[in-house]
Tab-separated table of C-alpha atoms and ligand atoms in Angstrom:
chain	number	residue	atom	x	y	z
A	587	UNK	CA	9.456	48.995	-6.795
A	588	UNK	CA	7.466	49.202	-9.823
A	589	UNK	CA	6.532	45.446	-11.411
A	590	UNK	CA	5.204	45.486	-14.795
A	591	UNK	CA	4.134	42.969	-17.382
A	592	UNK	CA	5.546	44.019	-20.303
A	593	UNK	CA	8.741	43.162	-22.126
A	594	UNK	CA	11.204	45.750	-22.032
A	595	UNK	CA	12.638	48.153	-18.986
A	596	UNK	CA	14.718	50.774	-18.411
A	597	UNK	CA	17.461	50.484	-15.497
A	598	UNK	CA	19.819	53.902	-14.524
A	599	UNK	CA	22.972	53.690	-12.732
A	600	UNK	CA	25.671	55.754	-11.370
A	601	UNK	CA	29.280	54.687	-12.536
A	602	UNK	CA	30.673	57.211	-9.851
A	603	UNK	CA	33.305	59.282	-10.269
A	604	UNK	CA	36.731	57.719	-9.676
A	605	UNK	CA	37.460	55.094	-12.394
A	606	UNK	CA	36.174	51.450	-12.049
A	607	UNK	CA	36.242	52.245	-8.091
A	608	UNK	CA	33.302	53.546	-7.264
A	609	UNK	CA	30.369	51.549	-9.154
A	610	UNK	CA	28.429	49.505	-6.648
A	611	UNK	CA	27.972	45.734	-7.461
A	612	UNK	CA	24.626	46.561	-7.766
A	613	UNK	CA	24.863	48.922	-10.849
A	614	UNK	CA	27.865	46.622	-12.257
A	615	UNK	CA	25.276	43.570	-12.129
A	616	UNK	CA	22.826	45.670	-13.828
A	617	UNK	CA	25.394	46.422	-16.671
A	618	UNK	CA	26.305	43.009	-16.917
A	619	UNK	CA	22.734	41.752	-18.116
A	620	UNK	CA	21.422	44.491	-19.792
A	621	UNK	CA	20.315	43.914	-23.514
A	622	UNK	CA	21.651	47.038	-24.482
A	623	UNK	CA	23.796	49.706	-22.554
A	624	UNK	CA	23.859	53.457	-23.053
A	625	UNK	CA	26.381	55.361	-21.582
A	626	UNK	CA	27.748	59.210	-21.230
A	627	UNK	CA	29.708	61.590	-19.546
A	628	UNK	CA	32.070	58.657	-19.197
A	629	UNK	CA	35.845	59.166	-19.707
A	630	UNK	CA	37.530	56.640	-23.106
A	631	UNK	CA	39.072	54.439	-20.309
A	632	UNK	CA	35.711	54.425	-18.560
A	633	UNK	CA	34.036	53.782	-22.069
A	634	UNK	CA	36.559	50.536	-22.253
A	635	UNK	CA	35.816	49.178	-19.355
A	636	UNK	CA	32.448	49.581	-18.962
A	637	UNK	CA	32.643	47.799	-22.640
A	638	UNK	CA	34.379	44.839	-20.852
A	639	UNK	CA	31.172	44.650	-18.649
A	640	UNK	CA	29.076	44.009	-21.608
A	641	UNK	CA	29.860	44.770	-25.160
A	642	UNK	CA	26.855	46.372	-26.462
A	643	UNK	CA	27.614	49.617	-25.158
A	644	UNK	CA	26.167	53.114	-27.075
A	645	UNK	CA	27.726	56.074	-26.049
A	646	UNK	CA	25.223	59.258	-26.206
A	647	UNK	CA	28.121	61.713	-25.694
A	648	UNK	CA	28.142	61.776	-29.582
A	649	UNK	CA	24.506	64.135	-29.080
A	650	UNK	CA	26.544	67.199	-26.957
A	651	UNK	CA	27.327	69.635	-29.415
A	652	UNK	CA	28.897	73.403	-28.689
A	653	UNK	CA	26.035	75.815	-30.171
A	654	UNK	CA	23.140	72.804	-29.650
A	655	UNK	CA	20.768	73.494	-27.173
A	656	UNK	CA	21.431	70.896	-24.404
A	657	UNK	CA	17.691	70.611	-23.851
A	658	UNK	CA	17.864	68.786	-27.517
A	659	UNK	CA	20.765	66.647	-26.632
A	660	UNK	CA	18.553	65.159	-23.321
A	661	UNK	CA	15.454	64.518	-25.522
A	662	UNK	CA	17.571	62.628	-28.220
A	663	UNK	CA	19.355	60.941	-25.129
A	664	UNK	CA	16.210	60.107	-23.427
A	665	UNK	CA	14.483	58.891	-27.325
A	666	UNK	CA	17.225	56.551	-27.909
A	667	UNK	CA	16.951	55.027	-24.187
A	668	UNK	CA	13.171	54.498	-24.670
A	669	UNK	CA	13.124	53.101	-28.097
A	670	UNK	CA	15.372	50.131	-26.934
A	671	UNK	CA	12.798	49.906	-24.246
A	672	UNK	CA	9.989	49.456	-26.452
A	673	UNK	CA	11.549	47.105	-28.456
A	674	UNK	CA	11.715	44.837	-25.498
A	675	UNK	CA	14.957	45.294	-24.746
A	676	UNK	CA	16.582	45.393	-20.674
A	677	UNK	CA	18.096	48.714	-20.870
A	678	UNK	CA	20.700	50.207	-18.830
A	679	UNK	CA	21.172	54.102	-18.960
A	680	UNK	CA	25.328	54.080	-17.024
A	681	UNK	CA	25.943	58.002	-16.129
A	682	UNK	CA	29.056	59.521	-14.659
A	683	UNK	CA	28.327	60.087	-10.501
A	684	UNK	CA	24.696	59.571	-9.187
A	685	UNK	CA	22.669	59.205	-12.382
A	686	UNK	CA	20.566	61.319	-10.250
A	687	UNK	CA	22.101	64.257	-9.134
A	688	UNK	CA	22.149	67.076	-12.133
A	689	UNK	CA	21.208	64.946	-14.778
A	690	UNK	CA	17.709	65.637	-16.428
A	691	UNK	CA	17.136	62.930	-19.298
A	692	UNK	CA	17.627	59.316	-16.699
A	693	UNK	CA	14.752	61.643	-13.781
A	694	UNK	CA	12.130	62.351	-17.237
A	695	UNK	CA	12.879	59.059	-19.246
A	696	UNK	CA	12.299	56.663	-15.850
A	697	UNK	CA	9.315	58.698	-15.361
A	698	UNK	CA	8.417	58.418	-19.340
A	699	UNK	CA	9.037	54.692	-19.197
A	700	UNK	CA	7.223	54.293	-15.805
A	701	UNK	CA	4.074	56.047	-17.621
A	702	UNK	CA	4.042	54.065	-20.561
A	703	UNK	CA	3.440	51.140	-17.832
A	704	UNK	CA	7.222	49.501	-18.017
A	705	UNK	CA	9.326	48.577	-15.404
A	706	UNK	CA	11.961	51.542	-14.675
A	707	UNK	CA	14.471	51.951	-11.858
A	708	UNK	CA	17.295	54.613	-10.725
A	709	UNK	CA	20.196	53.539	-9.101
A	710	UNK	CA	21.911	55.394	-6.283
A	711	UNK	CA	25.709	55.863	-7.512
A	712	UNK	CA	28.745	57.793	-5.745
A	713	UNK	CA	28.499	61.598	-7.193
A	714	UNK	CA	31.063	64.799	-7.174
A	715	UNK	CA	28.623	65.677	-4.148
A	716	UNK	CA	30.008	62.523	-1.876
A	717	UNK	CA	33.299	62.828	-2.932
A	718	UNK	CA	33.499	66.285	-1.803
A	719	UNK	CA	32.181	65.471	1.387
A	720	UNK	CA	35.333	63.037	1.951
A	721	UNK	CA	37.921	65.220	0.221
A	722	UNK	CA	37.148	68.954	1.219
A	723	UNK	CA	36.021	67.560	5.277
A	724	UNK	CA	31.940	69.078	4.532
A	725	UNK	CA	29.151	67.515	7.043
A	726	UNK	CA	26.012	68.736	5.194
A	727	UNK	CA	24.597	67.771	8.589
A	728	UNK	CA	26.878	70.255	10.954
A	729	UNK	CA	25.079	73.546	9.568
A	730	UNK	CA	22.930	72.754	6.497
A	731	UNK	CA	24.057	73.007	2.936
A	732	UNK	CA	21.974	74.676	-0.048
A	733	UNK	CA	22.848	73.058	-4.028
A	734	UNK	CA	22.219	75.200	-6.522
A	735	UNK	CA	22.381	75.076	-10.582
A	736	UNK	CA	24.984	78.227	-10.873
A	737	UNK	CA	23.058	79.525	-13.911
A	738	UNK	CA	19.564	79.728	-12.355
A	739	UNK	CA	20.701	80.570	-9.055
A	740	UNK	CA	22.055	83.920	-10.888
A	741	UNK	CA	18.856	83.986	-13.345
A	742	UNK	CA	16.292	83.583	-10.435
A	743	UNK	CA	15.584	85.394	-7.355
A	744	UNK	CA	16.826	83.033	-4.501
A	745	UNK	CA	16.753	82.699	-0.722
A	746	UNK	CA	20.829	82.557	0.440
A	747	UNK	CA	20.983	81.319	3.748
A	748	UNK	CA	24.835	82.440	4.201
A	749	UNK	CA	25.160	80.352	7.730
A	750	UNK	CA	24.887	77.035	6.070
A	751	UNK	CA	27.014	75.752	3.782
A	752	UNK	CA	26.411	76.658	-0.568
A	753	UNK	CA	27.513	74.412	-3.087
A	754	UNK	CA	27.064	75.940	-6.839
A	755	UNK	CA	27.846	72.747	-9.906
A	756	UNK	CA	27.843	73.780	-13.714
A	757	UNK	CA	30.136	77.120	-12.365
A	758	UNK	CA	32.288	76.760	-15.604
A	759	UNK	CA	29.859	77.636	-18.005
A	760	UNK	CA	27.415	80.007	-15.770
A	761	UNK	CA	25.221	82.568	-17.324
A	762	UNK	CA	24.694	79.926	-20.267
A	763	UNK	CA	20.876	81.411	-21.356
A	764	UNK	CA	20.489	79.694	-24.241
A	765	UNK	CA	21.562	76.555	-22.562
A	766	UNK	CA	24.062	75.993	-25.542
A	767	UNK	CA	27.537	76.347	-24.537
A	768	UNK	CA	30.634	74.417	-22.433
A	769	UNK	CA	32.512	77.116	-21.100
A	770	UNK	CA	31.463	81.249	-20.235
A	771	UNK	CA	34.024	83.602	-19.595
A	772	UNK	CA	35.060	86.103	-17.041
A	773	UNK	CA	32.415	88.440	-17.937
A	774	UNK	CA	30.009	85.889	-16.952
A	775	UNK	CA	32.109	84.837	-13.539
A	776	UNK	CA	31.743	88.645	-12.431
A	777	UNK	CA	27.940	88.660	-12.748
A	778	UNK	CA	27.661	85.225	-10.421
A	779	UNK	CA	30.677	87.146	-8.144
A	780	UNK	CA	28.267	90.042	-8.104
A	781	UNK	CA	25.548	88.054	-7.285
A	782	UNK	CA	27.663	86.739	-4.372
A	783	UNK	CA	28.666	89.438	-3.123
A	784	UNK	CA	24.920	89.998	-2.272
A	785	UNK	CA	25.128	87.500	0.650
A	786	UNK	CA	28.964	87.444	1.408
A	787	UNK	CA	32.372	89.805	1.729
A	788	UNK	CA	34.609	90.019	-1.445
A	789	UNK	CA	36.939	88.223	0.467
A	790	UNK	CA	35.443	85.436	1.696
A	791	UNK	CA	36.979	81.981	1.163
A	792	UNK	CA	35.598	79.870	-1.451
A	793	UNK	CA	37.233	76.309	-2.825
A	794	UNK	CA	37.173	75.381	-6.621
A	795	UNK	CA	36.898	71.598	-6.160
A	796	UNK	CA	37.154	68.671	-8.861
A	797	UNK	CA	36.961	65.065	-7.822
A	798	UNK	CA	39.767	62.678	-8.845
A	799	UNK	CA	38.860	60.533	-12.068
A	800	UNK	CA	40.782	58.214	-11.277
A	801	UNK	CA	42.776	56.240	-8.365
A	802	UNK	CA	46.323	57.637	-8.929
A	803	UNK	CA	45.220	61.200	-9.363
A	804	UNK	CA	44.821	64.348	-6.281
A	805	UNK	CA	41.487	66.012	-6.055
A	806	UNK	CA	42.115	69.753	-6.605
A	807	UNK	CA	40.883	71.509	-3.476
A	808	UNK	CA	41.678	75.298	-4.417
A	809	UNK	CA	41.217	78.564	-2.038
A	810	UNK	CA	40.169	81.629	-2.943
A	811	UNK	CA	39.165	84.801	-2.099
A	812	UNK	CA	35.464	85.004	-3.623
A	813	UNK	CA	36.341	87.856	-5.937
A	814	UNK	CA	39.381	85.758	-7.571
A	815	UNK	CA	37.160	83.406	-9.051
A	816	UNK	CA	36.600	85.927	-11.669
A	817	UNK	CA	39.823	85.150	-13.152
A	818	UNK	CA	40.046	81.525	-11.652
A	819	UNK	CA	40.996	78.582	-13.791
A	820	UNK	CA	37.608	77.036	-14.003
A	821	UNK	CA	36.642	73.576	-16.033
A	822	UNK	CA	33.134	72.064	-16.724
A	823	UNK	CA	33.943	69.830	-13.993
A	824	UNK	CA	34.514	72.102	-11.508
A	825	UNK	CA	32.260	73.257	-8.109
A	826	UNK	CA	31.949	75.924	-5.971
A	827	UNK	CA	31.941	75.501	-2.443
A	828	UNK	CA	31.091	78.312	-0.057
A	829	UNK	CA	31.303	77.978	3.625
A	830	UNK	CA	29.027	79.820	5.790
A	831	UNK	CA	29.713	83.556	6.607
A	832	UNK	CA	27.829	84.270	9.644
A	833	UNK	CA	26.838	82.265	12.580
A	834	UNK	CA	23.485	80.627	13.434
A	835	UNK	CA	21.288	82.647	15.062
A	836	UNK	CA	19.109	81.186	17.415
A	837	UNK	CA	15.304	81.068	17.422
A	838	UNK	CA	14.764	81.802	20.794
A	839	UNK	CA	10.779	81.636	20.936
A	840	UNK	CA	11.048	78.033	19.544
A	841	UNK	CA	13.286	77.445	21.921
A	842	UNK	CA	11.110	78.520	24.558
A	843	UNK	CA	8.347	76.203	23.223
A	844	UNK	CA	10.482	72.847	23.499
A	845	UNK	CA	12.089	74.421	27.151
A	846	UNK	CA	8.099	74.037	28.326
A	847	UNK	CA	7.732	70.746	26.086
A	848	UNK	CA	10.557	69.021	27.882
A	849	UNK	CA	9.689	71.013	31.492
A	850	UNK	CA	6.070	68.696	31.272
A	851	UNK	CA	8.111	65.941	29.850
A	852	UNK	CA	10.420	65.193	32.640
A	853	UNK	CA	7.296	66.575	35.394
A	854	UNK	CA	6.370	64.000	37.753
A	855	UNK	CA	3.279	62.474	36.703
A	856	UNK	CA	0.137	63.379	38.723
A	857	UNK	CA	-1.435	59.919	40.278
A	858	UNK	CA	-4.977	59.425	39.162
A	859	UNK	CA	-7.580	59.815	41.980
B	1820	LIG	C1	25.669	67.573	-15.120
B	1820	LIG	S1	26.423	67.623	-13.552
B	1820	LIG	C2	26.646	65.896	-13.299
B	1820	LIG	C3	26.945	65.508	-11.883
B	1820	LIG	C4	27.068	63.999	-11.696
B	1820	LIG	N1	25.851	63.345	-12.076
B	1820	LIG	C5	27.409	63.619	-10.267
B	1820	LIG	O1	26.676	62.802	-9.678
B	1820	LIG	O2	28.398	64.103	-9.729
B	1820	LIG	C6	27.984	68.281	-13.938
B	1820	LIG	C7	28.569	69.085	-12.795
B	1820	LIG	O3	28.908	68.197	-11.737
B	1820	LIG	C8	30.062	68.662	-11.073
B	1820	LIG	N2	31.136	67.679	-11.282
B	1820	LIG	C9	31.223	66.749	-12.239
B	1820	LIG	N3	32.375	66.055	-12.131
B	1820	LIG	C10	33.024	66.577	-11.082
B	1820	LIG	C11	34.279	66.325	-10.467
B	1820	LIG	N4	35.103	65.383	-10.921
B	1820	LIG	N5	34.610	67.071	-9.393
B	1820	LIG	C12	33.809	68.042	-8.911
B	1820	LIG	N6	32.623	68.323	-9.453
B	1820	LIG	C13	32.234	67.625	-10.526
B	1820	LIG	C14	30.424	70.003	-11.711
B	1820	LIG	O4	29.788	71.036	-11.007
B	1820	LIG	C15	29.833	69.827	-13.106
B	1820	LIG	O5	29.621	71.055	-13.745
């Protein structure tokens, strides 16, 4: 942990997904005792309550505008965070999920604030990733699992490893160049479906998945055949999941190598003379 002298820090947390249920005490103490709280990507009833916590809550959501590049939106999100700082102010940035995962202006303003010699910190908070894990039954662990950005994983040459699992976020507005819109359309879909189709059949099974915002709601957990998703229902909140198409294949000359590693291992040791 980073100690600093100076007045002033900047704290991120996660408020998780599902309403009021998934913030850790942790991030909810950090809330409480902040100077100054910005929040975003936080639903009204979120906004409320989190205003409950401590009422001198700003909400940043105000900077997204359709047509505005978002790159503008994180540096005015990330100016306002560090001002407050400056000013000597405990500062809490609260974002929807991990404040980590998919979110560039908490990673560059921590590492900003943590220049400029003040004391910053991220959070760990529950994101659409660990809910997913729960809802849809996925053990990242059973056969690997590759995230990817759905825009640049169609803009940039990538490595698909179709035995583990793929997991593509921002789907609902992929293709998005100029990094100013909320929504694409099916003409867009069919160029990441092409892309797909690259690595797996037409009719593999994918799942649309969005996480339940709150406690009395169902995730939705939809299957597809890949090529459907052209004309799928698709929100900004939704992800792509794609399970593996082939098997693993085995790397046999490695597992020669640890055969003769664990042949010496278990050996009877020779006595010294
Ligand atoms: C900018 S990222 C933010 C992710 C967030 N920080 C987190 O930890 O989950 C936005 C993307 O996260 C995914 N996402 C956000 N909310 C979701 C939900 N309720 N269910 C499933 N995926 C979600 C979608 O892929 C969406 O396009």
């Amino acid at each position: 942990m980073n100690k600093s002298e100076k007045k002033g820090s900047l704290v991120c947390v996660g408020t998780g997904i599902t309403l009021g249920a998934h913030i850790t005490p942790i991030a909810k103490s950090h809330i409480e005792q902040a100077d100054i709280v910005f929040i975003t990507g936080n639903t009204g009833f979120m906004q409320m309550w989190l205003q409950e916590l401590n009422p001198n809550v700003h909400d940043l959501q105000q900077y997204y505008q359709e047509g505005k590049p978002r790159s503008r939106t994180y540096q005015q999100m990330m100016d306002e965070m560090l001002k407050a700082m400056r000013q000597g102010k405990k500062v809490v940035g609260a974002f929807y999920g991990h404040p980590g995962m998919f979110v560039t202006p908490t990673h560059k303003a921590i590492k900003q604030a943590k220049t400029e010699g003040y004391f910053a910190q991220m959070v760990a908070g529950i994101s659409a990733e660990d809910c997913l894990i729960s809802d849809c039954g996925v053990d990242p662990g059973r056969v690997g699992c590759a995230n990817f950005e759905a825009s640049q994983f169609i803009n940039f040459q990538r490595q698909v490893d179709n035995s583990a699992y793929l997991i593509l976020w921002q789907v609902g507005f992929v293709g998005d160049t100029t990094l100013t819109q909320f929504t694409t359309g099916e003409k867009y879909r069919a160029i990441l479906v092409e892309v797909l189709q690259q690595h797996y059949p037409a009719d593999h099974t994918i799942t649309l998945y969005e996480a339940a915002a709150t406690a009395l709601e169902q995730p939705r957990i939809e299957q597809m055949p890949l090529v459907d998703f052209i004309h799928a229902d698709v929100k900004q909140i939704t992800t792509m999941i794609i399970p593996p198409s082939a098997k693993l294949k085995v790397n046999k000359s490695i597992q020669a190598k640890l055969a003769e590693l664990e042949k010496q291992r278990s050996a009877p040791a020779l006595k010294s003379i």
